[in-house]
JSON list of C-alpha atoms in Angstrom, two decimals:
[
{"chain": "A", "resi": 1, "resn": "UNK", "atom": "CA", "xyz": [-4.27, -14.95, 27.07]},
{"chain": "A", "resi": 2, "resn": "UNK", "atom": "CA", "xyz": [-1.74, -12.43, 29.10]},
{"chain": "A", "resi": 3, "resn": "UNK", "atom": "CA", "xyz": [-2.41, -13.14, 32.48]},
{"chain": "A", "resi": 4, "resn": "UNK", "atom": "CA", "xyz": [-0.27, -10.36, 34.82]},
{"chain": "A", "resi": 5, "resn": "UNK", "atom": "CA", "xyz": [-0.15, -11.20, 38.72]},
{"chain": "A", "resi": 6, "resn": "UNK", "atom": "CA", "xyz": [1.17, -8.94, 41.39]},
{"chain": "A", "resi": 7, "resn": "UNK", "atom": "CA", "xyz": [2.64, -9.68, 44.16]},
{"chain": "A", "resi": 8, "resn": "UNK", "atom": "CA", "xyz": [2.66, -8.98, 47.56]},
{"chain": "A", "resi": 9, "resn": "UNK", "atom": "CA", "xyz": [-1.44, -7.71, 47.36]},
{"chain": "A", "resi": 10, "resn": "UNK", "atom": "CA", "xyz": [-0.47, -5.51, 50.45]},
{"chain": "A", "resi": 11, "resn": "UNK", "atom": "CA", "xyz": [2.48, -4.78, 52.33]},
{"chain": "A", "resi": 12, "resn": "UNK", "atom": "CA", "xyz": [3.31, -2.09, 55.25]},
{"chain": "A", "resi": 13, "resn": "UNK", "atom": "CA", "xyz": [6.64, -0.74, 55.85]},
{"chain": "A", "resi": 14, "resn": "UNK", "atom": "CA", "xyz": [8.45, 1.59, 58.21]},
{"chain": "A", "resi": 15, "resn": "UNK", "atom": "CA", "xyz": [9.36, 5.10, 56.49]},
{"chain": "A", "resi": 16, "resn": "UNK", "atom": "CA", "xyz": [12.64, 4.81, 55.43]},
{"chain": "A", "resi": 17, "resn": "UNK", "atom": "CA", "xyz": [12.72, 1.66, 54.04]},
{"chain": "A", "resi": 18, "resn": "UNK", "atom": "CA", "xyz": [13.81, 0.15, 50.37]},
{"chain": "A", "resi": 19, "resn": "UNK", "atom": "CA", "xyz": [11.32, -1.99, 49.20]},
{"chain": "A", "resi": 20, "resn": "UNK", "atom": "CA", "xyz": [10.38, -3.70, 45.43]},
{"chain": "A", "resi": 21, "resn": "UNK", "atom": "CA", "xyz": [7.29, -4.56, 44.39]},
{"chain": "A", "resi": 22, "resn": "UNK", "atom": "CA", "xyz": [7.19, -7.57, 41.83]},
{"chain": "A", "resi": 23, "resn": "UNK", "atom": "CA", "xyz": [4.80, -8.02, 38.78]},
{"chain": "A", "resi": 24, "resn": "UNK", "atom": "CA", "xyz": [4.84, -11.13, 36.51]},
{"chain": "A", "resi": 25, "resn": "UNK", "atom": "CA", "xyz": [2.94, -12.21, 33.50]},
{"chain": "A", "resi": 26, "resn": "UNK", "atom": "CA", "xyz": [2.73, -15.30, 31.27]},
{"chain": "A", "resi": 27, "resn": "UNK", "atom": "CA", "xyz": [3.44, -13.97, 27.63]},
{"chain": "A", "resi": 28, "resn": "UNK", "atom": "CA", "xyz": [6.61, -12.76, 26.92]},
{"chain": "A", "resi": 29, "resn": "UNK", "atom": "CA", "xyz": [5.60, -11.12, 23.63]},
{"chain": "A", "resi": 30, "resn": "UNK", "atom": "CA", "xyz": [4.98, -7.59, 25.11]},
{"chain": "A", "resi": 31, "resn": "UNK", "atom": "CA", "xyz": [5.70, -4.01, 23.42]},
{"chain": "A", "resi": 32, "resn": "UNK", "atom": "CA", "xyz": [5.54, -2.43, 26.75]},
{"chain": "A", "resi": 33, "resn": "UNK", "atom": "CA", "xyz": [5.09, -2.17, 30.51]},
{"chain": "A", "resi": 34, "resn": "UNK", "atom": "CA", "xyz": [3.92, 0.08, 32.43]},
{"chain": "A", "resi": 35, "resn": "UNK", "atom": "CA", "xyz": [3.84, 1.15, 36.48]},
{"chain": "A", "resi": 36, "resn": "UNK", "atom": "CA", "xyz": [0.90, 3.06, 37.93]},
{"chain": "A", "resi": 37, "resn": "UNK", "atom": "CA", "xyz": [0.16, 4.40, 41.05]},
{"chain": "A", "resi": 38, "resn": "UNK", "atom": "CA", "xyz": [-3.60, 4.60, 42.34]},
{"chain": "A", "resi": 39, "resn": "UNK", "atom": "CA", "xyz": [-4.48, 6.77, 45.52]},
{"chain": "A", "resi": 40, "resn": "UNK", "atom": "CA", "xyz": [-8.13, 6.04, 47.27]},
{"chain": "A", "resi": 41, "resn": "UNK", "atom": "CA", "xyz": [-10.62, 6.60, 44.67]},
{"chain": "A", "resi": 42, "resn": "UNK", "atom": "CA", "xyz": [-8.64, 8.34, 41.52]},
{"chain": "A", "resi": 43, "resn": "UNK", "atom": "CA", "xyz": [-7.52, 7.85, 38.56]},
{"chain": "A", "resi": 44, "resn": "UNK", "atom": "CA", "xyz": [-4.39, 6.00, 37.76]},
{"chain": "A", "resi": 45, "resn": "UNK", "atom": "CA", "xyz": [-1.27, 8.05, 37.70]},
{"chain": "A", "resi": 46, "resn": "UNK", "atom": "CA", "xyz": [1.78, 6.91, 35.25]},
{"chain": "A", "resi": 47, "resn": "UNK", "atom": "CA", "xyz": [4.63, 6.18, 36.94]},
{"chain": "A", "resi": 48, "resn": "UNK", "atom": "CA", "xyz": [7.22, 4.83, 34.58]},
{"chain": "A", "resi": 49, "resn": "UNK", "atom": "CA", "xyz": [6.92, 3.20, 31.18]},
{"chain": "A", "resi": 50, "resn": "UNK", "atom": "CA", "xyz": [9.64, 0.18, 30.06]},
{"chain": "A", "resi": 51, "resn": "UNK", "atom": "CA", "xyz": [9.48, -0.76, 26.43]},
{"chain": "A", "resi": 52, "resn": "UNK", "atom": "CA", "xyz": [10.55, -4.12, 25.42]},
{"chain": "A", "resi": 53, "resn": "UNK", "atom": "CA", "xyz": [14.17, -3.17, 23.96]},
{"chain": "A", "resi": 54, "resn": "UNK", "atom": "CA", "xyz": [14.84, -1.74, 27.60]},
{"chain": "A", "resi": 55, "resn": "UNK", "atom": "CA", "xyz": [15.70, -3.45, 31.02]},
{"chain": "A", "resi": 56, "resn": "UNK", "atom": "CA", "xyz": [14.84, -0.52, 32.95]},
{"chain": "A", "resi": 57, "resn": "UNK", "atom": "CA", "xyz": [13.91, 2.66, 33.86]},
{"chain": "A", "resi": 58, "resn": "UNK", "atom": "CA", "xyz": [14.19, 5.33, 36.71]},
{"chain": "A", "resi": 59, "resn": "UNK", "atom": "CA", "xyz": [12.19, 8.30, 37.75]},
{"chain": "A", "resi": 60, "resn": "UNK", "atom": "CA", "xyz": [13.47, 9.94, 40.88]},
{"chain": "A", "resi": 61, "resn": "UNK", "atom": "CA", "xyz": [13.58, 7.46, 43.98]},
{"chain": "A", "resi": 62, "resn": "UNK", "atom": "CA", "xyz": [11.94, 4.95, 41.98]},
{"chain": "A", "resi": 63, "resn": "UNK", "atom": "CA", "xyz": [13.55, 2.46, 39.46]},
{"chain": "A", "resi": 64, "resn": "UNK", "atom": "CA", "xyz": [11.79, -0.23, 38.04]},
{"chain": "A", "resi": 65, "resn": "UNK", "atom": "CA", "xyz": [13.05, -3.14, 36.13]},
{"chain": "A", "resi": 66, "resn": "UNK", "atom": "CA", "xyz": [12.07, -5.40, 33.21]},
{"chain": "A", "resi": 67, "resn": "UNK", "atom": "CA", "xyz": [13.15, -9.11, 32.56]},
{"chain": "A", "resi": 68, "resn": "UNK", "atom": "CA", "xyz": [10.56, -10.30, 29.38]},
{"chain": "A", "resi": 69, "resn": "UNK", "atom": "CA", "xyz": [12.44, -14.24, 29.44]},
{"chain": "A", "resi": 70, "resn": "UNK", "atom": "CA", "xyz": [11.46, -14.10, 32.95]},
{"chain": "A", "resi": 71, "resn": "UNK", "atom": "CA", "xyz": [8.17, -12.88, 32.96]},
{"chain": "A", "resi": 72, "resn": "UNK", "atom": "CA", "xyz": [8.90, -10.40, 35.25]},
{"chain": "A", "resi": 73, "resn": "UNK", "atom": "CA", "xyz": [9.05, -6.75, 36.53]},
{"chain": "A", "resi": 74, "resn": "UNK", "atom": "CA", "xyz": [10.10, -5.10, 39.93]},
{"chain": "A", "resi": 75, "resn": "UNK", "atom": "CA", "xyz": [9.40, -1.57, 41.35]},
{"chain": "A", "resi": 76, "resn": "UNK", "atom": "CA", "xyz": [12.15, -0.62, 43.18]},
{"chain": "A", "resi": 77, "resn": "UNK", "atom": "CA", "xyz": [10.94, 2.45, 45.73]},
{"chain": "A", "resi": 78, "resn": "UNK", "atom": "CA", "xyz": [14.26, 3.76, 47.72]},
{"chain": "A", "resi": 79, "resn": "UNK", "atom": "CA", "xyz": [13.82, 5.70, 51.25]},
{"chain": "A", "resi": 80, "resn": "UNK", "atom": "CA", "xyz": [9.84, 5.46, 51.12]},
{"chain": "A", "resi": 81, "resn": "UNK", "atom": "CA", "xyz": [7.74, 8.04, 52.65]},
{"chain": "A", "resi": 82, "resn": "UNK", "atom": "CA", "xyz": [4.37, 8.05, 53.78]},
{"chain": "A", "resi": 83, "resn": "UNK", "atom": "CA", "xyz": [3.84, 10.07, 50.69]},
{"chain": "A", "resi": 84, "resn": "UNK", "atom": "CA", "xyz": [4.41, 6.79, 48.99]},
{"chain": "A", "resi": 85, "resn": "UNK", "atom": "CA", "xyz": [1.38, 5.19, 50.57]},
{"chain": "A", "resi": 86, "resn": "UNK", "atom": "CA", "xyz": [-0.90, 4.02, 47.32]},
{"chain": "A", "resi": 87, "resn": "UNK", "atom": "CA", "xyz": [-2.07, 1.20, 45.55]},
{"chain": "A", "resi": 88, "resn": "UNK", "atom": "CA", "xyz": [0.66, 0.05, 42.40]},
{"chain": "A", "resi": 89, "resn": "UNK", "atom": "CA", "xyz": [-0.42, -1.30, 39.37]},
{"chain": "A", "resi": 90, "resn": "UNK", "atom": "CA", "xyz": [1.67, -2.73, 36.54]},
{"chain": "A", "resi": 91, "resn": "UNK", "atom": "CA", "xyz": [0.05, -3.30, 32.94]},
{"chain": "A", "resi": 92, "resn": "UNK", "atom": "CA", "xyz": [1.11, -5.31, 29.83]},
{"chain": "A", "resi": 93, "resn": "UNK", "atom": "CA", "xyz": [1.23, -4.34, 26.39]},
{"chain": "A", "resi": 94, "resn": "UNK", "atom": "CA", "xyz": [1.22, -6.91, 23.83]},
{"chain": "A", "resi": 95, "resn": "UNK", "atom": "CA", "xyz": [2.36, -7.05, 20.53]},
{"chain": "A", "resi": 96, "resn": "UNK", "atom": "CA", "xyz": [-0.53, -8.90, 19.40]},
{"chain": "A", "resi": 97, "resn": "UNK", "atom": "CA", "xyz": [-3.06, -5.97, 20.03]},
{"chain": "A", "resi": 98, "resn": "UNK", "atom": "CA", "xyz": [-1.53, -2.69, 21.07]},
{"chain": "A", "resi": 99, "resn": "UNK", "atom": "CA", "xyz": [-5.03, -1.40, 22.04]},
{"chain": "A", "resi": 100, "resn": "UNK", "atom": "CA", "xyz": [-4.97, -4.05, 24.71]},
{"chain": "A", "resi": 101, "resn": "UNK", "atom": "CA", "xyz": [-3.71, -3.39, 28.14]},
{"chain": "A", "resi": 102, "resn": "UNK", "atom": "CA", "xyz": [-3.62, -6.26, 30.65]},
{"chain": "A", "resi": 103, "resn": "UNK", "atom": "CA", "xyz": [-3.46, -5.25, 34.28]},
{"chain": "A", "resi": 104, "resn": "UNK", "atom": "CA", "xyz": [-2.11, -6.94, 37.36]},
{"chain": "A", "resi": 105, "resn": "UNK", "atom": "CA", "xyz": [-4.11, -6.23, 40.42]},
{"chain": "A", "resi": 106, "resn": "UNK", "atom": "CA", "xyz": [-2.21, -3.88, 42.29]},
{"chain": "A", "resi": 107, "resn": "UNK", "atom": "CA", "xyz": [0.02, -4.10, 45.85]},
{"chain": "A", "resi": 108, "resn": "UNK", "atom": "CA", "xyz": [-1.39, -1.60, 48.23]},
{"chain": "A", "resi": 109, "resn": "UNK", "atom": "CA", "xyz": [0.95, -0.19, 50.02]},
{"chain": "A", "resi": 110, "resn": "UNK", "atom": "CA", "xyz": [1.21, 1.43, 53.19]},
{"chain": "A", "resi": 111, "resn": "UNK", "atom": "CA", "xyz": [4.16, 3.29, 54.37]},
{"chain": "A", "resi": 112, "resn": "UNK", "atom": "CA", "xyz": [3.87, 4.06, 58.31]},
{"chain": "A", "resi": 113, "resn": "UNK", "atom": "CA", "xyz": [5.81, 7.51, 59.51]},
{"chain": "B", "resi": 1, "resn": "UNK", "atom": "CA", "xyz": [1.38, 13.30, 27.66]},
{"chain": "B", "resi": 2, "resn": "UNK", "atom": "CA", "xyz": [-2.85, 13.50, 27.22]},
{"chain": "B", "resi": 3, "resn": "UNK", "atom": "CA", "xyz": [-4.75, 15.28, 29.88]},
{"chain": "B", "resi": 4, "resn": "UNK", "atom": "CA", "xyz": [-8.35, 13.92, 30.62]},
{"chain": "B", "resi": 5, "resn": "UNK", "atom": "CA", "xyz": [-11.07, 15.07, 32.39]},
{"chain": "B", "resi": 6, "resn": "UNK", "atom": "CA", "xyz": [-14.13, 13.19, 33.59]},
{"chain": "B", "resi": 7, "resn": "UNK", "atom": "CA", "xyz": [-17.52, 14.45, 34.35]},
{"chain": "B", "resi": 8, "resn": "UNK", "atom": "CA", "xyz": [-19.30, 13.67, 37.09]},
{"chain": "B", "resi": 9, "resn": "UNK", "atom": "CA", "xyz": [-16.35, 12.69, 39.56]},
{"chain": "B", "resi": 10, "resn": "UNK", "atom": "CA", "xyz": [-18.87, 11.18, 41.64]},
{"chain": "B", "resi": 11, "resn": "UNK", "atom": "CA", "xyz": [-22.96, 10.30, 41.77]},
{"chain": "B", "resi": 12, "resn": "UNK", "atom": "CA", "xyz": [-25.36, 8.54, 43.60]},
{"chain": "B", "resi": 13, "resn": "UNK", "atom": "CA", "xyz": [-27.89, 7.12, 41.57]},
{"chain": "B", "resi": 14, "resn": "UNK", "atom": "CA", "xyz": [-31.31, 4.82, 42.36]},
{"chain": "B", "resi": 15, "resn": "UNK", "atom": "CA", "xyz": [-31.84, 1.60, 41.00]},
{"chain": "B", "resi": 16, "resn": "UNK", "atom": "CA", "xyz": [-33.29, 1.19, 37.22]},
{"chain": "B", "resi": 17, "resn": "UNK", "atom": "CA", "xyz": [-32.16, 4.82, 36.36]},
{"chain": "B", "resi": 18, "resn": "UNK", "atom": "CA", "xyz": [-28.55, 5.61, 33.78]},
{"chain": "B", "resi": 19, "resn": "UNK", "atom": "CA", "xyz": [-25.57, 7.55, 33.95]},
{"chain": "B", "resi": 20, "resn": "UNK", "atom": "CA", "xyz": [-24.13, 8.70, 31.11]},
{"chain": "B", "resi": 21, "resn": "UNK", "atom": "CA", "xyz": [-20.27, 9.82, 31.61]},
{"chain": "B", "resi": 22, "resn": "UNK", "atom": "CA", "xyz": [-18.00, 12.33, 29.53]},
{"chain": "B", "resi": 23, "resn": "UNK", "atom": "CA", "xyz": [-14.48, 12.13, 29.10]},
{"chain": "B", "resi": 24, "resn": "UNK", "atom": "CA", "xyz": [-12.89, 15.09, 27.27]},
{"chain": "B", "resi": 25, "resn": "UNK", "atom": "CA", "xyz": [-9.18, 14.68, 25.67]},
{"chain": "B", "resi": 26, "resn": "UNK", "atom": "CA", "xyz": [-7.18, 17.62, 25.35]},
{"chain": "B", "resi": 27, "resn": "UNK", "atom": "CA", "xyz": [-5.67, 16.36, 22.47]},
{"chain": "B", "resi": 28, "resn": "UNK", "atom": "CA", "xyz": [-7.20, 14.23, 19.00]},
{"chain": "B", "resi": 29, "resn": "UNK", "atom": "CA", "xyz": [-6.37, 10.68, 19.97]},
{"chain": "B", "resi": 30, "resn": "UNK", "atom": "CA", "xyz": [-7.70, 7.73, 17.77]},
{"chain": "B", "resi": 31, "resn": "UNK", "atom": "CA", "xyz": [-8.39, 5.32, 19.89]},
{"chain": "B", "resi": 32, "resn": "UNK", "atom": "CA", "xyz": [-10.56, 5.73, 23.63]},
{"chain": "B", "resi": 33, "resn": "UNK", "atom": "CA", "xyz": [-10.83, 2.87, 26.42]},
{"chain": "B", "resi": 34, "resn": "UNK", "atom": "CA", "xyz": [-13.19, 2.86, 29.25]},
{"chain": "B", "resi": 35, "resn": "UNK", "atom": "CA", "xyz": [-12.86, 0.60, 32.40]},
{"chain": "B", "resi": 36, "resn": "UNK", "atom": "CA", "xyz": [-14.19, -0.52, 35.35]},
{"chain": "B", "resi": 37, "resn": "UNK", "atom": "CA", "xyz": [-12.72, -0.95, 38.62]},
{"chain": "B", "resi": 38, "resn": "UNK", "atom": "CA", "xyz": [-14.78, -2.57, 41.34]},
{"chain": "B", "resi": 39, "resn": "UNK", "atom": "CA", "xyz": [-14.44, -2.13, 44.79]},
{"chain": "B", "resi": 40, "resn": "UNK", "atom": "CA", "xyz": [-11.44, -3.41, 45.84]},
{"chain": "B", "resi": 41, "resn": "UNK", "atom": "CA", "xyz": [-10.28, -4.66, 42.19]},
{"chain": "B", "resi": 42, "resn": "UNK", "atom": "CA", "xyz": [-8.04, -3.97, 39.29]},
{"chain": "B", "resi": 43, "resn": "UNK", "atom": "CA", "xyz": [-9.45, -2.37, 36.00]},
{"chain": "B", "resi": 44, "resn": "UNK", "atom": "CA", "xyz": [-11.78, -4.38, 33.61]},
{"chain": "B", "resi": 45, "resn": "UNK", "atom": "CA", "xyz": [-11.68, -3.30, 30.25]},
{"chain": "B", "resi": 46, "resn": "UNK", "atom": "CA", "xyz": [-14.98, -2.70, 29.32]},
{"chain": "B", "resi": 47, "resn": "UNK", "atom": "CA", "xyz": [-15.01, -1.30, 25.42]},
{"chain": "B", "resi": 48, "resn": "UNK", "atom": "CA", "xyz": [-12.83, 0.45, 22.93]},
{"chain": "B", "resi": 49, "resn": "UNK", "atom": "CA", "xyz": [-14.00, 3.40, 21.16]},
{"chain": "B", "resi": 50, "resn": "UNK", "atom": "CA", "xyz": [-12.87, 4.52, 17.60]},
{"chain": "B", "resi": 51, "resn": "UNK", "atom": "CA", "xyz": [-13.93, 7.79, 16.23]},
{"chain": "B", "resi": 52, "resn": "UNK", "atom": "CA", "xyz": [-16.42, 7.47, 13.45]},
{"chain": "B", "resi": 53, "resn": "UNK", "atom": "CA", "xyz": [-17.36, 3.34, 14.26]},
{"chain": "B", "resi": 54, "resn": "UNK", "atom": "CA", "xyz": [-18.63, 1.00, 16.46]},
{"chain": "B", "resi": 55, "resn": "UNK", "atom": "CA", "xyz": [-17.27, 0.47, 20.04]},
{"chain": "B", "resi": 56, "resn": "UNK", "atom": "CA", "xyz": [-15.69, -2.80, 20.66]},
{"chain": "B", "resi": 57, "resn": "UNK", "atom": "CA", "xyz": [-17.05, -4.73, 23.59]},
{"chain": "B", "resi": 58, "resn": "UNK", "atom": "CA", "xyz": [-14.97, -7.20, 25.65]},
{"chain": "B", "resi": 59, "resn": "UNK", "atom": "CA", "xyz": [-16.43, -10.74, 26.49]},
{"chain": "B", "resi": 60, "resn": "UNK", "atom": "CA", "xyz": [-19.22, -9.96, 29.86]},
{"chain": "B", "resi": 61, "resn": "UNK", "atom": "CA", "xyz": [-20.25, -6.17, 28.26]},
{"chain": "B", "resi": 62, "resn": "UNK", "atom": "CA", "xyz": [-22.99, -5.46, 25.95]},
{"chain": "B", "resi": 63, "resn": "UNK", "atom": "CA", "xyz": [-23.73, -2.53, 24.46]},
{"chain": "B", "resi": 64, "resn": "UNK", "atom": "CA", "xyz": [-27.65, -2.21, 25.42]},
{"chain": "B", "resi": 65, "resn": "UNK", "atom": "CA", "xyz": [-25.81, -2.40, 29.06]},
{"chain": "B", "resi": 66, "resn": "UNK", "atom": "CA", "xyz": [-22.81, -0.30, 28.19]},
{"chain": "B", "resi": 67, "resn": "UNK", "atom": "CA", "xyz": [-23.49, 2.16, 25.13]},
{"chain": "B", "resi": 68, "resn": "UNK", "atom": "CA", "xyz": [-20.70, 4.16, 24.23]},
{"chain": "B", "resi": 69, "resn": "UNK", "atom": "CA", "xyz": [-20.41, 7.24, 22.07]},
{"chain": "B", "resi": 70, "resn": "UNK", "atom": "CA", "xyz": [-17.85, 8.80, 20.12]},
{"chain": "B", "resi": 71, "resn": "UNK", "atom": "CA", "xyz": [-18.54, 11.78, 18.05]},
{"chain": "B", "resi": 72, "resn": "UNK", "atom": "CA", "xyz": [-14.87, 13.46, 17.78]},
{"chain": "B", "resi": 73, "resn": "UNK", "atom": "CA", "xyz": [-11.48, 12.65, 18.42]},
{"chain": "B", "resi": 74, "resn": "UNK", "atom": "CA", "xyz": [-11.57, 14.28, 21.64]},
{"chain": "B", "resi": 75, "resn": "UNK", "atom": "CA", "xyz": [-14.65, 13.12, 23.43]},
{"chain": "B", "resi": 76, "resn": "UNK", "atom": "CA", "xyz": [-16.65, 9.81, 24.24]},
{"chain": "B", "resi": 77, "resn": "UNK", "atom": "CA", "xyz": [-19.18, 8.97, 26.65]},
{"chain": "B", "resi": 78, "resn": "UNK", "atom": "CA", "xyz": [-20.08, 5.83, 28.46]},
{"chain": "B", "resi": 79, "resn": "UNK", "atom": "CA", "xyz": [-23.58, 5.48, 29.69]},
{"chain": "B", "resi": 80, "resn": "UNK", "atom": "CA", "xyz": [-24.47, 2.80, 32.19]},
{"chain": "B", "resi": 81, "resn": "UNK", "atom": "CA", "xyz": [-28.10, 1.68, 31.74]},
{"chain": "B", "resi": 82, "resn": "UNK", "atom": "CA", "xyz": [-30.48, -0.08, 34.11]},
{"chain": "B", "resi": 83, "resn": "UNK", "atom": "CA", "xyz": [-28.40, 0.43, 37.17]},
{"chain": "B", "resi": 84, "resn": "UNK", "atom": "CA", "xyz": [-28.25, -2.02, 40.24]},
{"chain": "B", "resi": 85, "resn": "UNK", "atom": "CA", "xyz": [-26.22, -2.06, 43.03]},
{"chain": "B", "resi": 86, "resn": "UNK", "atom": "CA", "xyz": [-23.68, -4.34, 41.59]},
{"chain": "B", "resi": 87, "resn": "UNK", "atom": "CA", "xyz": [-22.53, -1.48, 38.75]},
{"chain": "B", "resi": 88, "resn": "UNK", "atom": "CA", "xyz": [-21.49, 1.01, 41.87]},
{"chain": "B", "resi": 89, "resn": "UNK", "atom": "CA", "xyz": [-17.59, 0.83, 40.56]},
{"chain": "B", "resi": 90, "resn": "UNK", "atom": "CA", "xyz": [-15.11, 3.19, 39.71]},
{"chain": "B", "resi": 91, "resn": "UNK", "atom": "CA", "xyz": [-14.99, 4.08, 35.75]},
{"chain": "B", "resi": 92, "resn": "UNK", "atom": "CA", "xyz": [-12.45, 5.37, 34.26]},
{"chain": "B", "resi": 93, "resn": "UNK", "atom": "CA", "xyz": [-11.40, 6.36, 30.54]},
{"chain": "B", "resi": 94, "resn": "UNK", "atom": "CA", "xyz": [-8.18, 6.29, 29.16]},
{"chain": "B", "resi": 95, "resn": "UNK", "atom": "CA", "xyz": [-5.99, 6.96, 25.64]},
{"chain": "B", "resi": 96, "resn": "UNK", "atom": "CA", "xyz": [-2.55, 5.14, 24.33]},
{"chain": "B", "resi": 97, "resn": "UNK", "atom": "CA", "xyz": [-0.60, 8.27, 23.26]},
{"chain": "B", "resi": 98, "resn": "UNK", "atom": "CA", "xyz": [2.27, 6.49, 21.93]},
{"chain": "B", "resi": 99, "resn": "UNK", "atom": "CA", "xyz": [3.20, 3.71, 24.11]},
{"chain": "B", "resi": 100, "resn": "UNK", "atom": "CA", "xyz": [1.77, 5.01, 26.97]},
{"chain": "B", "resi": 101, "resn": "UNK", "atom": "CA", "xyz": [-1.14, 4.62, 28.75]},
{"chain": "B", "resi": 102, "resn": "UNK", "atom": "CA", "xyz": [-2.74, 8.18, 30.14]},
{"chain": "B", "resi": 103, "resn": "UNK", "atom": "CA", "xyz": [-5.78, 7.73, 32.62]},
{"chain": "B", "resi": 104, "resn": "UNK", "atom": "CA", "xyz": [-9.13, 10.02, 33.45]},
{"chain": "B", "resi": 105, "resn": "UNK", "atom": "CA", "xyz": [-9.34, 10.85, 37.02]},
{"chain": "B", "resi": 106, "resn": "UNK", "atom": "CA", "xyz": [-12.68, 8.23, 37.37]},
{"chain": "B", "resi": 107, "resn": "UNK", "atom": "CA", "xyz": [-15.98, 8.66, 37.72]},
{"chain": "B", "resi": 108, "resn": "UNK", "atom": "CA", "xyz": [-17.24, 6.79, 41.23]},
{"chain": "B", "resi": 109, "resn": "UNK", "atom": "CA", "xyz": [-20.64, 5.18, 41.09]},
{"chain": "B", "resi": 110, "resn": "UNK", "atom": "CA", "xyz": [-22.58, 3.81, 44.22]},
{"chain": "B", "resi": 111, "resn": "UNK", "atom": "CA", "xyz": [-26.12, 2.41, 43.33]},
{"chain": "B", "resi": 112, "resn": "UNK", "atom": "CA", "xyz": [-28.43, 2.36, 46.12]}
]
């Protein structure tokens, strides 16, 4: 069974700062994975989508990375803002079952002004 | 990209009474998900819907608990049944369009 672990579960940060958030799961055999942010009480928002072929991917300020022999998976947020203050989820796609997503849970994050 | 909406975004609801939940698609997608997120957790997948079938249930959810419906490709609903305090959680539908994973805005749930 995929089991996906994020980690730090919280971390607070002085605007400004660069800071990567780390995600790593136990099978290898994944089609894709995917970064989500999660304000206070919503929905999930997609942030940025690595498929297996790729190493990474970049949207704006953030960049995240994927490294399947590993295990692993960073989000790498540049020059954070308070804006950036959210909870980040990473999920895992496997090739065994597509329709199966397997989700880490989450690094809250809390960028002070 | 899929856009989903949820309906209620929020309710209160007594002890031993239901909620039944819509999610609307704006596009035909084969496959729906609904999850749960409990205070303070990540998301639990709770069943997969397929238009025209059976939902599947994941191991700890029942569908006298959980019953799920599915009528067209662009809407399902989740109702939870018997309510106690312990279902007041965060549930949330999704679709794979693609690769990716698109999310419902949630539906929050306290129990009292």
């Amino acid at each position: 069974k995929q089991e996906v672990t994020q980690i730090p579960a919280a971390l607070s940060v002085p605007e400004g700062e660069n800071l990567v958030l780390n995600c790593s799961f136990t099978d290898s055999a994944i089609y894709n994975l995917q970064w989500f942010r999660q304000d206070p009480g919503k929905g999930l928002t997609s942030l940025l989508l690595i498929q297996s072929s790729q190493r990474e991917q970049t949207s704006g300020r953030l960049n995240a990375s994927l490294d399947k022999s590993s295990g692993r998976s960073t989000l790498y947020i540049a020059a954070s803002q308070p804006g950036d203050s959210a909870t980040y989820l990473c999920a895992v796609q496997i090739v065994y079952n597509f329709n199966k997503f397997y989700f880490g849970s989450g690094t809250k994050l809390n960028v002070k002004p | 990209s899929a856009v989903i909406s949820q309906k209620p975004s929020r309710d209160i609801c007594q002890r031993g009474t239901s909620l039944t939940i819509q999610c609307q698609v704006d596009s035909q997608v084969t496959m729906m998900f609904w999850y749960r997120q409990q205070p303070g957790q990540s998301l639990t997948l709770i069943a997969t819907a397929n238009q025209g079938s059976e939902a599947t249930y994941e191991s700890g959810f029942v569908i006298d608990k959980f019953p799920i419906s599915r009528p067209n490709l662009t809407f399902s609903t989740l109702t939870v049944s018997n309510l106690s305090p312990e279902d007041s959680s965060i549930y949330l539908c999704s679709v794979a369009g693609g690769r990716e994973q698109f999310f419902g805005p949630g539906t929050r749930l306290t129990v009292l």
